[in-house]
């Protein structure tokens, strides 16, 4: 038995699928080429040729991920008259806010990676405008919206769905007639699930709250004292990268080599630099996302459904959330389960003291060297 029935098609895109626009409405914007043309290019050209023309293809988009989301959204436009389609665009997805465990996170992406690297003293500088709003959205809020959208969107469109059962798979002609029948025309709706408009928090607020928690309850596997300097200047970042990353990295790798172990810090810092230069498109730009459809959907739900599937970003208390997020990073990303460890606190105090002595010594040496370079006047 073959059942041909599609109620609502939900596609998870990203709020940055139109990253070249400062103001992003809940609509599909045209891409630079048709999706079918992009597919033809990928199928007909070698990887080397594609790599050469890639920068011109995705010009205006932060990366290929966001560009491919834009192409897919445009592809879905061809099917909006056949089946109801909902496009859900989350911004930067972060740890859980409510359930099943507040603070749970299982990856290093976006702000989570920054907090993880800063938390253990690995990352000390980054390209970022700390005064910008960091549009983070808890993962469970996105999931709750994804659960809610199909039934709500189906009710809103008031589309009369057709369900048929065949003993054998339907013919292509039957499928074509079904898809193009007037009763199955659905439409397309976009939902920007974001936080920046209704409950904004800046990068500075997010990082300061995170670092405050990590100061209070540091991980046991800290490499160094927490230092984090942000800048919007690529030139200044590269100088700080040499001073705060590569210099201590070479020192540690030299020690590891002498100890007969494999050096790894410089490789790690080169990866961090590449990641930083890629992410600067997100951490130095500000977007204004419209989320009217999400807000409307929330107010159309009754109290029981709102309690079961909460996705109202205005209900999130950032103080509690950031504390839970930092705790989740330590527990589930850094895999440090020793909460409130006295050993970790003592070790971190030693690292702070060592850091202070190191920079005092380096500053003294620098001042001494500069003073010796200045010609002294003869009496």
Short mmCIF file of C-alpha atoms in Angstrom, two decimals:
data_model
loop_
_atom_site.label_atom_id
_atom_site.label_comp_id
_atom_site.label_asym_id
_atom_site.label_seq_id
_atom_site.Cartn_x
_atom_site.Cartn_y
_atom_site.Cartn_z
CA UNK A 1 0.00 0.00 0.00
CA UNK A 2 1.36 3.42 -0.98
CA UNK A 3 0.09 6.54 0.75
CA UNK A 4 0.64 9.82 -1.06
CA UNK A 5 0.11 12.55 1.52
CA UNK A 6 2.04 15.71 2.32
CA UNK A 7 0.51 18.05 4.84
CA UNK A 8 3.22 20.70 5.27
CA UNK A 9 6.84 20.78 4.14
CA UNK A 10 9.12 22.51 6.67
CA UNK A 11 12.61 23.57 5.62
CA UNK A 12 15.19 24.67 8.19
CA UNK A 13 17.19 27.49 6.66
CA UNK A 14 19.21 30.18 8.42
CA UNK A 15 18.54 33.82 9.23
CA UNK A 16 21.77 34.59 7.36
CA UNK A 17 20.63 33.11 4.05
CA UNK A 18 20.41 36.72 2.87
CA UNK A 19 23.53 37.93 4.62
CA UNK A 20 24.14 40.62 2.04
CA UNK A 21 21.04 42.49 3.29
CA UNK A 22 21.02 44.57 6.47
CA UNK A 23 17.23 44.31 6.81
CA UNK A 24 15.80 40.83 6.38
CA UNK A 25 12.04 40.40 6.09
CA UNK A 26 10.15 37.13 6.34
CA UNK A 27 10.21 36.54 2.61
CA UNK A 28 12.33 34.73 0.04
CA UNK A 29 14.80 37.01 -1.71
CA UNK A 30 16.17 36.20 -5.17
CA UNK A 31 19.59 34.59 -5.31
CA UNK A 32 22.32 35.48 -7.79
CA UNK A 33 21.52 32.45 -9.94
CA UNK A 34 18.79 29.88 -10.26
CA UNK A 35 19.15 26.72 -8.17
CA UNK A 36 19.08 24.55 -11.30
CA UNK A 37 21.90 26.57 -12.84
CA UNK A 38 23.95 26.11 -9.66
CA UNK A 39 23.35 22.36 -9.80
CA UNK A 40 24.42 22.28 -13.45
CA UNK A 41 27.63 24.14 -12.63
CA UNK A 42 28.50 21.72 -9.86
CA UNK A 43 27.83 18.72 -12.09
CA UNK A 44 29.68 20.02 -15.14
CA UNK A 45 32.76 21.71 -13.64
CA UNK A 46 35.73 20.25 -11.82
CA UNK A 47 36.35 21.08 -8.17
CA UNK A 48 39.42 23.13 -9.15
CA UNK A 49 37.43 25.35 -11.52
CA UNK A 50 34.60 25.71 -9.03
CA UNK A 51 37.07 26.79 -6.35
CA UNK A 52 38.37 29.54 -8.64
CA UNK A 53 34.96 31.04 -9.42
CA UNK A 54 33.50 30.44 -5.95
CA UNK A 55 34.34 33.91 -4.52
CA UNK A 56 32.48 35.61 -7.37
CA UNK A 57 29.53 33.22 -7.06
CA UNK A 58 28.94 33.83 -3.36
CA UNK A 59 29.90 37.50 -3.33
CA UNK A 60 27.87 39.19 -0.60
CA UNK A 61 27.25 35.98 1.35
CA UNK A 62 29.44 35.09 4.36
CA UNK A 63 30.10 31.52 3.19
CA UNK A 64 28.86 28.66 1.03
CA UNK A 65 26.56 27.43 3.80
CA UNK A 66 24.43 30.58 3.79
CA UNK A 67 24.54 30.78 0.00
CA UNK A 68 23.30 27.20 -0.40
CA UNK A 69 20.42 27.99 1.97
CA UNK A 70 19.48 30.92 -0.25
CA UNK A 71 19.50 28.68 -3.32
CA UNK A 72 17.30 26.11 -1.58
CA UNK A 73 14.79 28.75 -0.52
CA UNK A 74 14.52 29.85 -4.15
CA UNK A 75 14.12 26.25 -5.24
CA UNK A 76 11.16 25.85 -2.88
CA UNK A 77 9.37 28.70 -4.61
CA UNK A 78 8.76 26.34 -7.53
CA UNK A 79 6.75 24.05 -5.25
CA UNK A 80 4.75 26.52 -3.18
CA UNK A 81 1.62 26.01 -5.29
CA UNK A 82 1.72 22.25 -4.85
CA UNK A 83 2.10 21.89 -1.10
CA UNK A 84 2.18 24.28 1.89
CA UNK A 85 5.80 25.17 2.64
CA UNK A 86 7.22 26.76 5.77
CA UNK A 87 10.78 28.06 5.90
CA UNK A 88 12.16 28.41 9.43
CA UNK A 89 15.21 30.65 9.74
CA UNK A 90 17.02 30.46 13.09
CA UNK A 91 19.89 32.82 13.82
CA UNK A 92 22.88 31.57 15.87
CA UNK A 93 21.62 28.40 17.56
CA UNK A 94 22.97 27.95 21.07
CA UNK A 95 22.38 25.74 24.12
CA UNK A 96 19.00 24.72 25.52
CA UNK A 97 17.02 27.25 27.53
CA UNK A 98 14.41 24.99 29.11
CA UNK A 99 14.30 21.29 28.38
CA UNK A 100 15.31 18.61 28.79
CA UNK A 101 18.40 20.12 30.48
CA UNK A 102 19.05 23.88 30.54
CA UNK A 103 22.49 24.63 29.14
CA UNK A 104 22.97 21.39 27.22
CA UNK A 105 25.01 21.81 24.05
CA UNK A 106 26.83 19.30 21.89
CA UNK A 107 28.99 21.28 19.47
CA UNK A 108 31.60 24.03 19.16
CA UNK A 109 29.73 26.18 16.65
CA UNK A 110 29.30 29.94 16.88
CA UNK A 111 29.28 31.55 20.33
CA UNK A 112 29.70 28.14 21.98
CA UNK A 113 33.11 27.70 20.39
CA UNK A 114 34.18 31.17 21.50
CA UNK A 115 33.10 30.59 25.11
CA UNK A 116 34.80 27.17 25.12
CA UNK A 117 38.11 28.49 23.80
CA UNK A 118 38.08 31.56 26.04
CA UNK A 119 37.02 29.48 29.04
CA UNK A 120 40.16 27.34 29.00
CA UNK A 121 42.46 30.25 28.16
CA UNK A 122 43.12 29.04 24.62
CA UNK A 123 41.63 31.98 22.69
CA UNK A 124 42.75 35.43 23.82
CA UNK A 125 41.80 37.72 20.96
CA UNK A 126 39.08 37.83 18.32
CA UNK A 127 37.70 40.05 15.57
CA UNK A 128 34.44 41.36 16.96
CA UNK A 129 32.45 44.52 17.50
CA UNK A 130 31.43 43.89 21.09
CA UNK A 131 28.76 46.60 20.97
CA UNK A 132 26.74 44.76 18.32
CA UNK A 133 23.77 42.57 19.19
CA UNK A 134 24.62 38.88 19.07
CA UNK A 135 21.51 37.27 17.68
CA UNK A 136 21.56 33.98 19.57
CA UNK A 137 18.59 31.64 19.81
CA UNK A 138 18.32 28.63 22.16
CA UNK A 139 18.05 25.30 20.38
CA UNK A 140 14.88 24.13 22.14
CA UNK A 141 13.09 27.34 21.19
CA UNK A 142 13.84 26.57 17.54
CA UNK A 143 12.64 22.98 17.97
CA UNK A 144 9.41 24.11 19.63
CA UNK A 145 8.72 26.40 16.70
CA UNK A 146 9.44 23.58 14.25
CA UNK A 147 6.90 21.41 16.07
CA UNK A 148 4.31 24.16 16.13
CA UNK A 149 4.63 25.51 12.60
CA UNK A 150 3.21 22.54 10.62
CA UNK A 151 -0.17 22.38 12.33
CA UNK A 152 -0.49 26.14 12.74
CA UNK A 153 0.56 26.90 9.17
CA UNK A 154 -1.79 24.23 7.89
CA UNK A 155 -4.69 25.80 9.79
CA UNK A 156 -3.81 29.29 8.60
CA UNK A 157 -3.71 28.34 4.94
CA UNK A 158 -6.95 26.37 5.32
CA UNK A 159 -5.77 24.06 2.63
CA UNK A 160 -7.90 21.00 2.04
CA UNK A 161 -5.37 18.19 1.95
CA UNK A 162 -5.90 15.08 -0.11
CA UNK A 163 -4.93 11.63 1.10
CA UNK A 164 -5.25 8.68 -1.21
CA UNK A 165 -4.27 5.07 -0.86
CA UNK A 166 -3.22 2.92 -3.77
CA UNK A 167 -2.55 -0.76 -3.92
CA UNK A 168 0.50 0.10 -6.02
CA UNK A 169 2.61 3.21 -6.39
CA UNK A 170 0.65 5.92 -8.26
CA UNK A 171 1.62 6.69 -11.81
CA UNK A 172 3.55 9.83 -12.67
CA UNK A 173 0.45 11.17 -14.40
CA UNK A 174 -1.62 10.71 -11.24
CA UNK A 175 1.03 12.43 -9.14
CA UNK A 176 1.20 15.32 -11.58
CA UNK A 177 -2.56 15.80 -11.52
CA UNK A 178 -2.61 15.68 -7.73
CA UNK A 179 0.19 18.21 -7.34
CA UNK A 180 -1.42 20.65 -9.73
CA UNK A 181 -4.99 20.36 -8.51
CA UNK A 182 -6.46 23.59 -7.19
CA UNK A 183 -7.42 22.01 -3.89
CA UNK A 184 -3.79 21.27 -3.03
CA UNK A 185 -2.39 24.72 -3.61
CA UNK A 186 -0.73 25.80 -0.40
CA UNK A 187 1.69 28.72 -0.45
CA UNK A 188 4.90 29.55 1.34
CA UNK A 189 5.57 31.30 4.62
CA UNK A 190 8.85 32.29 6.27
CA UNK A 191 9.51 32.38 10.02
CA UNK A 192 12.60 34.26 11.27
CA UNK A 193 13.22 32.83 14.74
CA UNK A 194 15.63 35.38 16.22
CA UNK A 195 16.29 37.31 19.43
CA UNK A 196 17.81 40.62 18.36
CA UNK A 197 14.55 42.45 17.80
CA UNK A 198 12.53 41.53 20.90
CA UNK A 199 15.15 40.49 23.46
CA UNK A 200 18.56 41.81 22.40
CA UNK A 201 21.86 41.03 24.10
CA UNK A 202 25.20 42.40 22.91
CA UNK A 203 28.39 40.43 22.41
CA UNK A 204 29.92 42.33 25.32
CA UNK A 205 27.07 41.42 27.67
CA UNK A 206 27.10 37.79 26.57
CA UNK A 207 30.87 37.38 26.93
CA UNK A 208 31.16 39.32 30.18
CA UNK A 209 28.44 37.22 31.79
CA UNK A 210 30.07 34.03 30.48
CA UNK A 211 33.55 34.98 31.69
CA UNK A 212 32.15 36.05 35.06
CA UNK A 213 30.72 32.56 35.51
CA UNK A 214 33.97 30.91 34.41
CA UNK A 215 35.96 33.08 36.81
CA UNK A 216 33.69 31.91 39.61
CA UNK A 217 33.77 28.24 38.61
CA UNK A 218 36.74 27.63 36.27
CA UNK A 219 37.28 24.37 34.36
CA UNK A 220 39.96 22.04 35.68
CA UNK A 221 41.60 21.81 32.26
CA UNK A 222 42.41 25.54 31.93
CA UNK A 223 45.55 26.15 29.89
CA UNK A 224 46.04 29.73 31.00
CA UNK A 225 44.40 32.69 32.67
CA UNK A 226 41.35 34.17 30.93
CA UNK A 227 42.34 37.06 28.66
CA UNK A 228 40.07 38.18 25.86
CA UNK A 229 40.67 41.26 23.72
CA UNK A 230 38.33 42.11 20.85
CA UNK A 231 38.96 44.43 17.94
CA UNK A 232 37.35 45.26 14.61
CA UNK A 233 40.73 45.92 12.97
CA UNK A 234 42.19 42.98 11.06
CA UNK A 235 45.67 44.51 11.28
CA UNK A 236 45.47 44.90 15.05
CA UNK A 237 44.02 41.41 15.37
CA UNK A 238 46.97 39.92 13.49
CA UNK A 239 49.38 41.73 15.81
CA UNK A 240 47.51 40.49 18.88
CA UNK A 241 47.36 37.01 17.35
CA UNK A 242 51.15 36.96 17.14
CA UNK A 243 51.57 38.31 20.66
CA UNK A 244 48.85 36.37 22.49
CA UNK A 245 48.56 33.19 20.43
CA UNK A 246 51.61 32.38 18.33
CA UNK A 247 54.27 33.50 20.82
CA UNK A 248 53.05 31.34 23.74
CA UNK A 249 52.12 28.64 21.22
CA UNK A 250 55.71 28.38 20.00
CA UNK A 251 56.94 28.28 23.60
CA UNK A 252 54.58 25.42 24.47
CA UNK A 253 55.40 23.52 21.27
CA UNK A 254 59.12 23.87 22.00
CA UNK A 255 58.56 22.39 25.44
CA UNK A 256 56.47 19.55 23.97
CA UNK A 257 59.16 18.81 21.39
CA UNK A 258 61.88 18.68 24.04
CA UNK A 259 59.66 16.39 26.11
CA UNK A 260 59.34 14.02 23.17
CA UNK A 261 55.70 14.85 22.51
CA UNK A 262 53.99 16.03 19.35
CA UNK A 263 53.71 19.84 19.07
CA UNK A 264 50.13 20.94 18.47
CA UNK A 265 49.57 24.52 19.61
CA UNK A 266 50.64 26.32 16.42
CA UNK A 267 48.44 24.07 14.29
CA UNK A 268 45.55 24.82 16.61
CA UNK A 269 46.14 28.57 16.53
CA UNK A 270 46.32 28.59 12.74
CA UNK A 271 42.90 26.92 12.69
CA UNK A 272 41.61 29.51 15.17
CA UNK A 273 42.89 32.32 12.96
CA UNK A 274 41.20 30.89 9.87
CA UNK A 275 37.96 30.46 11.82
CA UNK A 276 38.20 34.01 13.15
CA UNK A 277 38.62 35.48 9.67
CA UNK A 278 35.62 33.48 8.46
CA UNK A 279 33.39 34.46 11.40
CA UNK A 280 34.23 38.16 11.21
CA UNK A 281 31.39 38.54 8.71
CA UNK A 282 29.01 37.65 11.55
CA UNK A 283 30.78 39.36 14.47
CA UNK A 284 31.33 42.74 12.81
CA UNK A 285 27.97 43.16 11.05
CA UNK A 286 24.51 43.93 12.36
CA UNK A 287 21.29 42.60 10.87
CA UNK A 288 17.73 43.67 11.50
CA UNK A 289 15.53 40.59 11.27
CA UNK A 290 11.78 40.89 11.03
CA UNK A 291 9.99 38.21 13.08
CA UNK A 292 6.36 39.27 12.69
CA UNK A 293 5.18 35.82 11.59
CA UNK A 294 6.76 34.18 14.64
CA UNK A 295 5.23 36.76 16.95
CA UNK A 296 1.81 36.38 15.33
CA UNK A 297 1.96 32.61 15.59
CA UNK A 298 2.84 32.82 19.29
CA UNK A 299 -0.18 34.99 20.08
CA UNK A 300 -2.48 32.67 18.12
CA UNK A 301 -1.63 29.77 20.42
CA UNK A 302 -3.64 29.07 23.55
CA UNK A 303 -2.04 29.03 27.00
CA UNK A 304 -1.75 25.24 27.08
CA UNK A 305 0.16 25.06 23.79
CA UNK A 306 2.36 27.97 24.82
CA UNK A 307 3.29 26.07 27.98
CA UNK A 308 3.97 22.87 26.02
CA UNK A 309 5.93 24.48 23.18
CA UNK A 310 7.47 27.74 24.44
CA UNK A 311 9.26 29.70 21.73
CA UNK A 312 8.70 33.28 22.86
CA UNK A 313 12.21 34.72 23.05
CA UNK A 314 11.01 37.55 25.29
CA UNK A 315 10.52 35.04 28.10
CA UNK A 316 14.23 34.15 28.18
CA UNK A 317 16.17 35.69 31.08
CA UNK A 318 19.65 36.23 29.67
CA UNK A 319 21.34 36.28 33.09
CA UNK A 320 20.09 32.79 33.90
CA UNK A 321 20.55 31.60 30.35
CA UNK A 322 24.17 32.71 29.99
CA UNK A 323 25.07 31.12 33.34
CA UNK A 324 23.46 27.85 32.24
CA UNK A 325 25.15 28.12 28.85
CA UNK A 326 28.61 28.60 30.40
CA UNK A 327 27.93 25.70 32.75
CA UNK A 328 26.78 23.58 29.80
CA UNK A 329 29.94 24.43 27.86
CA UNK A 330 32.06 23.24 30.77
CA UNK A 331 30.03 20.07 31.37
CA UNK A 332 29.10 18.93 27.86
CA UNK A 333 31.70 20.48 25.57
CA UNK A 334 34.83 20.60 27.73
CA UNK A 335 33.66 17.43 29.51
CA UNK A 336 34.62 18.83 32.91
CA UNK A 337 32.15 17.39 35.41
CA UNK A 338 33.90 18.66 38.55
CA UNK A 339 31.66 21.57 39.50
CA UNK A 340 32.80 23.96 42.23
CA UNK A 341 36.16 22.19 42.32
CA UNK A 342 38.52 23.68 44.89
CA UNK A 343 41.43 22.19 42.97
CA UNK A 344 40.32 24.02 39.80
CA UNK A 345 39.99 27.30 41.70
CA UNK A 346 43.46 26.97 43.27
CA UNK A 347 44.95 26.02 39.92
CA UNK A 348 43.31 28.96 38.22
CA UNK A 349 44.64 31.37 40.86
CA UNK A 350 48.13 30.01 40.19
CA UNK A 351 47.63 30.54 36.44
CA UNK A 352 46.52 34.13 37.04
CA UNK A 353 49.57 34.76 39.22
CA UNK A 354 51.85 33.20 36.60
CA UNK A 355 50.22 35.30 33.90
CA UNK A 356 50.73 38.47 35.94
CA UNK A 357 54.39 37.66 36.57
CA UNK A 358 54.96 36.81 32.91
CA UNK A 359 53.51 40.06 31.59
CA UNK A 360 55.26 42.08 34.29
CA UNK A 361 58.57 40.52 33.25
CA UNK A 362 57.92 41.05 29.54
CA UNK A 363 56.88 44.66 30.11
CA UNK A 364 59.98 45.32 32.23
CA UNK A 365 62.22 43.79 29.57
CA UNK A 366 60.54 45.86 26.86
CA UNK A 367 60.90 49.10 28.83
CA UNK A 368 64.52 48.27 29.64
CA UNK A 369 65.30 47.48 26.01
CA UNK A 370 63.66 50.64 24.69
CA UNK A 371 65.40 52.79 27.30
CA UNK A 372 68.78 51.39 26.25
CA UNK A 373 68.05 52.19 22.62
CA UNK A 374 67.50 55.86 23.40
CA UNK A 375 70.78 57.81 23.17
CA UNK A 376 71.80 59.27 26.49
CA UNK A 377 72.84 62.90 26.54
CA UNK A 378 76.44 63.53 27.47
CA UNK A 379 77.09 65.61 30.51
#
